[in-house]
Coordinates of C-alpha atoms and ligand atoms in Angstrom, one line a residue:
X1 CA -87.6 -162.5 119.8
X2 CA -86.7 -163.9 123.1
X3 CA -85.2 -161.4 125.4
X4 CA -83.1 -162.6 128.4
X5 CA -81.8 -159.4 129.6
X6 CA -83.0 -156.4 131.6
X7 CA -83.7 -153.5 129.1
X8 CA -81.2 -151.2 130.7
X9 CA -78.7 -153.7 132.0
X10 CA -75.3 -154.6 130.8
X11 CA -75.2 -157.8 128.8
X12 CA -72.6 -160.2 128.3
X13 CA -71.9 -163.9 127.2
X14 CA -70.0 -166.6 125.4
X15 CA -70.8 -167.4 122.0
X16 CA -69.3 -170.6 120.2
X17 CA -68.8 -170.6 116.5
X18 CA -69.3 -174.1 115.2
X19 CA -69.3 -175.6 111.7
X20 CA -67.5 -177.8 109.3
X21 CA -64.1 -177.0 108.2
X22 CA -63.5 -174.0 105.7
X23 CA -66.9 -172.5 106.3
X24 CA -65.6 -169.2 107.4
X25 CA -65.6 -169.1 111.3
X26 CA -62.1 -167.5 111.7
X27 CA -62.8 -165.1 109.0
X28 CA -65.9 -164.1 110.9
X29 CA -64.2 -163.9 114.2
X30 CA -61.5 -161.6 112.8
X31 CA -63.9 -159.5 111.0
X32 CA -65.9 -159.0 114.3
X33 CA -62.9 -158.3 116.4
X34 CA -61.4 -156.0 113.8
X35 CA -58.0 -157.5 114.1
X36 CA -56.5 -160.9 113.1
X37 CA -56.5 -163.0 116.2
X38 CA -57.2 -166.2 114.3
X39 CA -55.4 -167.6 111.3
X40 CA -57.3 -168.3 107.9
X41 CA -56.9 -170.4 104.9
X42 CA -58.6 -172.2 102.1
X43 CA -57.4 -175.5 103.7
X44 CA -59.8 -177.5 106.0
X45 CA -58.7 -177.8 109.5
X46 CA -56.9 -174.6 109.7
X47 CA -57.8 -173.9 113.4
X48 CA -56.5 -176.5 115.9
X49 CA -57.2 -174.7 119.1
X50 CA -60.3 -172.7 120.8
X51 CA -59.5 -169.0 120.2
X52 CA -61.5 -166.6 122.1
X53 CA -62.2 -163.1 120.8
X54 CA -63.7 -160.3 122.9
X55 CA -66.0 -157.8 121.4
X56 CA -66.6 -154.9 123.9
X57 CA -69.4 -152.2 122.9
X58 CA -70.9 -149.5 125.3
X59 CA -73.5 -151.8 126.7
X60 CA -72.4 -155.5 126.1
X61 CA -69.4 -157.6 125.9
X62 CA -69.5 -160.6 123.7
X63 CA -67.0 -163.3 123.9
X64 CA -66.8 -165.3 120.7
X65 CA -65.2 -168.7 120.7
X66 CA -63.7 -170.0 117.2
X67 CA -63.4 -173.7 117.1
X68 CA -61.8 -176.1 115.0
X69 CA -64.1 -177.4 112.3
X70 CA -66.1 -180.2 113.1
X71 CA -65.4 -183.6 111.1
X72 CA -65.0 -187.2 111.6
X73 CA -61.5 -187.5 113.2
X74 CA -58.7 -189.6 111.5
X75 CA -55.9 -189.2 114.0
X76 CA -55.2 -188.0 117.7
X77 CA -55.1 -184.4 116.8
X78 CA -58.2 -184.7 115.0
X79 CA -59.8 -186.4 118.2
X80 CA -58.4 -183.5 120.1
X81 CA -59.9 -180.8 117.7
X82 CA -63.2 -182.5 118.0
X83 CA -63.3 -182.6 121.5
X84 CA -62.4 -178.9 121.8
X85 CA -65.2 -177.9 119.4
X86 CA -67.8 -180.2 121.2
X87 CA -66.8 -179.1 124.8
X88 CA -67.8 -175.6 124.0
X89 CA -71.3 -176.5 123.3
X90 CA -72.8 -176.8 126.6
X91 CA -71.0 -174.0 128.4
X92 CA -72.0 -171.0 126.3
X93 CA -75.0 -168.8 126.2
X94 CA -75.4 -169.1 122.3
X95 CA -74.3 -171.2 119.4
X96 CA -73.5 -169.8 115.9
X97 CA -73.8 -172.8 113.7
X98 CA -72.1 -171.6 110.6
X99 CA -72.7 -173.2 106.9
X100 CA -71.5 -172.2 103.4
X101 CA -74.1 -170.7 101.4
X102 CA -72.3 -172.4 98.3
X103 CA -72.8 -175.9 99.4
X104 CA -76.0 -177.6 100.2
X105 CA -77.1 -179.5 103.4
X106 CA -75.0 -182.5 103.6
X107 CA -73.6 -185.4 105.9
X108 CA -71.3 -183.0 107.7
X109 CA -74.2 -180.7 108.8
X110 CA -76.2 -183.5 109.7
X111 CA -73.4 -184.8 111.8
X112 CA -73.0 -181.5 113.7
X113 CA -76.9 -181.3 114.0
X114 CA -76.9 -184.6 115.8
X115 CA -74.4 -183.2 118.5
X116 CA -77.0 -180.4 118.9
X117 CA -79.8 -182.8 120.1
X118 CA -78.1 -182.9 123.6
X119 CA -77.6 -179.3 124.3
X120 CA -80.2 -176.7 125.5
X121 CA -78.1 -173.7 124.3
X122 CA -79.8 -171.5 121.8
X123 CA -78.7 -171.9 118.3
X124 CA -78.4 -169.3 115.4
X125 CA -77.9 -170.7 111.9
X126 CA -75.5 -168.3 110.1
X127 CA -75.2 -168.9 106.4
X128 CA -72.0 -167.5 105.2
X129 CA -70.3 -166.7 101.8
X130 CA -73.5 -165.2 100.4
X131 CA -71.2 -163.0 98.3
X132 CA -70.7 -166.3 96.2
X133 CA -74.3 -167.1 95.2
X134 CA -77.2 -165.2 93.5
X135 CA -79.7 -163.6 95.9
X136 CA -82.3 -165.9 94.4
X137 CA -80.6 -168.9 95.6
X138 CA -80.9 -167.7 99.4
X139 CA -84.4 -168.5 100.1
X140 CA -84.4 -172.2 99.1
X141 CA -81.1 -172.6 101.2
X142 CA -83.1 -171.1 104.1
X143 CA -86.1 -173.4 103.7
X144 CA -83.7 -176.5 103.4
X145 CA -82.6 -175.7 106.9
X146 CA -85.7 -174.6 108.6
X147 CA -87.1 -178.1 108.8
X148 CA -83.9 -179.5 110.3
X149 CA -83.9 -177.8 113.6
X150 CA -85.7 -175.2 115.6
X151 CA -83.0 -172.4 115.0
X152 CA -83.6 -169.2 117.0
X153 CA -82.5 -167.0 114.3
X154 CA -81.4 -167.6 110.4
X155 CA -78.9 -165.1 109.5
X156 CA -77.1 -165.0 106.0
X157 CA -73.8 -163.0 106.1
X158 CA -70.6 -162.5 104.2
X159 CA -67.7 -162.7 106.7
X160 CA -65.4 -161.8 104.2
X161 CA -67.1 -158.7 102.8
X162 CA -68.9 -158.0 105.8
X163 CA -72.4 -158.0 104.6
X164 CA -75.1 -158.4 107.5
X165 CA -72.5 -158.7 110.1
X166 CA -73.6 -155.6 112.1
X167 CA -77.2 -157.1 112.0
X168 CA -76.1 -160.3 113.4
X169 CA -74.1 -158.7 116.2
X170 CA -77.3 -157.0 117.2
X171 CA -79.4 -160.1 117.2
X172 CA -76.5 -161.9 119.2
X173 CA -76.5 -159.0 121.6
X174 CA -80.3 -159.2 122.3
X175 CA -79.9 -162.7 123.2
X176 CA -77.3 -162.4 125.8
X177 CA -78.2 -162.5 129.5
X178 CA -77.5 -159.5 131.7
X179 CA -73.9 -160.0 133.0
X180 CA -70.6 -158.4 134.0
X181 CA -67.9 -157.2 131.8
X182 CA -65.7 -160.2 132.1
X183 CA -62.5 -158.6 130.2
X184 CA -61.1 -155.1 130.2
X185 CA -62.5 -153.2 127.2
X186 CA -59.2 -153.1 125.3
X187 CA -58.5 -156.7 125.4
X188 CA -59.4 -158.6 122.3
X189 CA -58.4 -162.2 122.8
X190 CA -57.3 -164.5 125.8
X191 CA -54.6 -165.8 123.9
X192 CA -51.0 -164.8 124.5
X193 CA -49.0 -163.2 121.9
X194 CA -46.7 -166.2 121.9
X195 CA -49.4 -168.6 120.7
X196 CA -50.6 -165.9 118.0
X197 CA -47.0 -165.5 116.6
X198 CA -46.7 -169.3 115.9
X199 CA -50.1 -169.3 114.4
X200 CA -49.1 -166.5 111.9
X201 CA -45.9 -168.4 110.9
X202 CA -48.2 -171.6 110.5
X203 CA -50.5 -169.7 108.3
X204 CA -47.9 -168.5 105.9
X205 CA -46.7 -172.0 105.7
X206 CA -50.3 -173.1 104.9
X207 CA -50.6 -170.6 102.2
X208 CA -47.5 -171.2 100.5
X209 CA -47.6 -175.0 100.4
X210 CA -49.8 -177.5 99.0
X211 CA -52.2 -180.2 100.3
X212 CA -49.6 -182.7 101.6
X213 CA -47.9 -180.3 104.0
X214 CA -50.8 -178.4 105.9
X215 CA -51.8 -181.1 108.4
X216 CA -48.3 -182.3 109.1
X217 CA -47.0 -178.8 110.5
X218 CA -46.6 -177.4 113.8
X219 CA -44.8 -174.3 115.0
X220 CA -43.1 -173.9 118.1
X221 CA -41.7 -170.6 119.6
X222 CA -38.1 -171.1 120.9
X223 CA -37.2 -167.5 121.9
X224 CA -38.7 -164.0 121.9
X225 CA -36.7 -161.2 123.4
X226 CA -35.9 -157.5 122.9
X227 CA -32.3 -157.0 121.5
X228 CA -30.2 -155.2 123.8
X229 CA -30.2 -151.4 123.2
X230 CA -32.3 -151.8 120.0
X231 CA -35.9 -151.2 119.2
X232 CA -36.2 -154.8 117.6
X233 CA -37.6 -158.0 119.0
X234 CA -35.8 -161.2 118.2
X235 CA -38.3 -164.2 117.6
X236 CA -36.8 -167.5 117.0
X237 CA -39.3 -170.3 116.1
X238 CA -39.1 -173.9 114.7
X239 CA -41.3 -175.4 112.2
X240 CA -42.1 -179.2 113.0
X241 CA -43.0 -181.5 109.9
X242 CA -43.3 -185.2 109.9
X243 CA -41.1 -186.3 107.1
X244 CA -37.5 -185.3 105.5
X245 CA -39.3 -184.6 102.1
X246 CA -41.6 -182.0 103.9
X247 CA -38.6 -180.6 105.6
X248 CA -37.1 -180.1 102.0
X249 CA -40.4 -178.4 100.9
X250 CA -40.6 -176.2 103.7
X251 CA -37.0 -174.9 103.3
X252 CA -37.2 -174.8 99.4
X253 CA -34.6 -174.3 97.0
X254 CA -31.7 -172.7 98.5
X255 CA -33.9 -171.7 101.4
X256 CA -36.3 -169.7 99.2
X257 CA -39.6 -171.1 100.7
X258 CA -38.3 -170.6 104.3
X259 CA -37.3 -167.1 103.4
X260 CA -40.8 -166.3 101.9
X261 CA -42.7 -167.7 104.9
X262 CA -40.5 -165.6 107.2
X263 CA -40.9 -162.6 105.3
X264 CA -44.7 -162.7 105.2
X265 CA -44.9 -163.8 108.9
X266 CA -42.6 -161.1 110.0
X267 CA -44.9 -158.4 108.6
X268 CA -47.9 -159.8 110.5
X269 CA -45.7 -160.2 113.8
X270 CA -44.6 -156.8 113.4
X271 CA -48.2 -155.5 113.3
X272 CA -49.2 -157.6 116.2
X273 CA -46.3 -156.5 118.5
X274 CA -46.2 -153.0 117.1
X275 CA -42.3 -153.2 116.9
X276 CA -39.7 -154.2 114.5
X277 CA -39.1 -157.9 114.4
X278 CA -36.1 -160.1 113.5
X279 CA -37.5 -163.4 112.7
X280 CA -35.3 -166.5 112.7
X281 CA -37.0 -169.8 111.4
X282 CA -35.7 -173.2 111.8
X283 CA -37.1 -176.6 110.5
X284 CA -37.2 -179.9 112.3
X285 CA -38.6 -183.4 111.5
X286 CA -40.4 -185.2 114.2
X287 CA -42.0 -188.5 112.9
X288 CA -45.7 -188.9 113.4
X289 CA -46.0 -186.1 116.0
X290 CA -49.8 -186.0 115.4
X291 CA -50.3 -189.5 116.8
X292 CA -48.2 -188.9 119.9
X293 CA -50.0 -187.3 122.7
X294 CA -46.9 -186.3 124.4
X295 CA -45.7 -184.4 121.6
X296 CA -49.1 -182.9 120.9
X297 CA -48.8 -181.3 124.5
X298 CA -45.4 -180.0 123.6
X299 CA -46.8 -178.3 120.6
X300 CA -49.3 -176.6 122.7
X301 CA -52.3 -178.9 122.2
X302 CA -53.3 -179.4 125.9
X303 CA -56.4 -181.2 126.7
X304 CA -56.7 -180.1 130.2
X305 CA -57.4 -176.5 129.1
X306 CA -60.4 -177.2 127.4
Ligands
LIG401 N1 -66.2 -165.7 99.2 C1 -66.0 -165.9 100.6 N2 -65.1 -166.6 101.3 C2 -65.0 -166.6 102.5 C3 -66.0 -165.9 103.3 N3 -65.8 -166.4 104.6 C4 -64.5 -167.1 104.6 N4 -64.2 -167.1 103.3 C5 -62.9 -167.9 102.9 O1 -63.0 -169.3 103.2 C6 -61.8 -169.9 103.6 C7 -61.9 -170.5 104.9 O2 -61.9 -169.5 105.8 P1 -61.6 -169.7 107.5 O3 -62.0 -168.7 108.0 O4 -60.1 -170.3 107.7 O5 -62.5 -171.0 107.7 P2 -62.6 -171.9 109.0 O6 -64.3 -172.1 109.2 O7 -62.2 -171.3 110.2 O8 -62.0 -173.4 108.9 P3 -61.2 -174.2 109.8 O9 -60.5 -173.5 110.7 O10 -60.4 -175.1 109.0 O11 -62.5 -175.1 110.5 C8 -60.8 -168.7 103.5 O12 -60.2 -169.1 102.2 C9 -61.7 -167.5 103.4 O13 -61.1 -166.4 102.8 C10 -67.1 -165.4 102.7 O14 -67.9 -164.8 103.5 N5 -67.0 -165.3 101.3
LIG402 MG1 -60.7 -171.4 111.5

């Protein structure tokens, strides 16, 4: 195994998690960090921005970058998401290429491997969701990937159940260069709480609605303030959809859907903030927001940041 660092030195580095939508990148990040900083769902293209998670151990700091799943973009938001994923490739110390053990090597994987041809960064193949397959099926999967690219390591894991994740972390650590501790030991993400709050609301809406809604949805935080003299934080947010019909779905019968979204999101936000929360949700229609660059910016998709 390659060894970049000094035996006694502190190691640190940036690790990008790349893969098709829905393979489990955000689930892996949350498992590693031990806290929910990236939202997860069974719908593809859940992650839209780059999300950084910091793992600090006694002799190393690993900064993981969760990226939007790589796919062929169909609209401006898709374009943006691809750019975010690709831009991280060259700047990091290590790439984790995550694939789904349940699915064979396909066009999606091939598309991503082509992107790898132009980068020199070492790449691990991480085969996720091994809890879903029979152990006998693993070897053929590994074989099928071995010829495709000179991966530095091939590591099967279950991000959901945690199998083999510790071992992968050890392998990652031994690949990182000697370096400084970039973040304080108690900091787990570079994303502000405000962003995570809107993401938690979006996650609940994703979970509770069907196919047609997820990609048409954005959440904006309007207000967040401590209520005077009370131990309770008032959070006001707006759910943005593209059509009136979607607004109807999000609000639900007599407001029942919006109430449920709010109830579930509030529990997560209270955990995040460690405080009681009063969550107030609104719904607004903004036609075709995904194709309008200026609105994308309003909703937190800022190209210059990446
Ligand atoms: N059985 C099983 N399911 C998993 C595992 N890891 C993730 N999942 C599930 O796969 C789905 C997608 O997980 P995410 O973590 O949101 O996937 P992602 O790669 O971040 O997806 P995008 O953000 O859309 O690119 C969720 O329903 C997870 O619960 C695993 O190890 N085993
Ligand atoms: Mg994700």
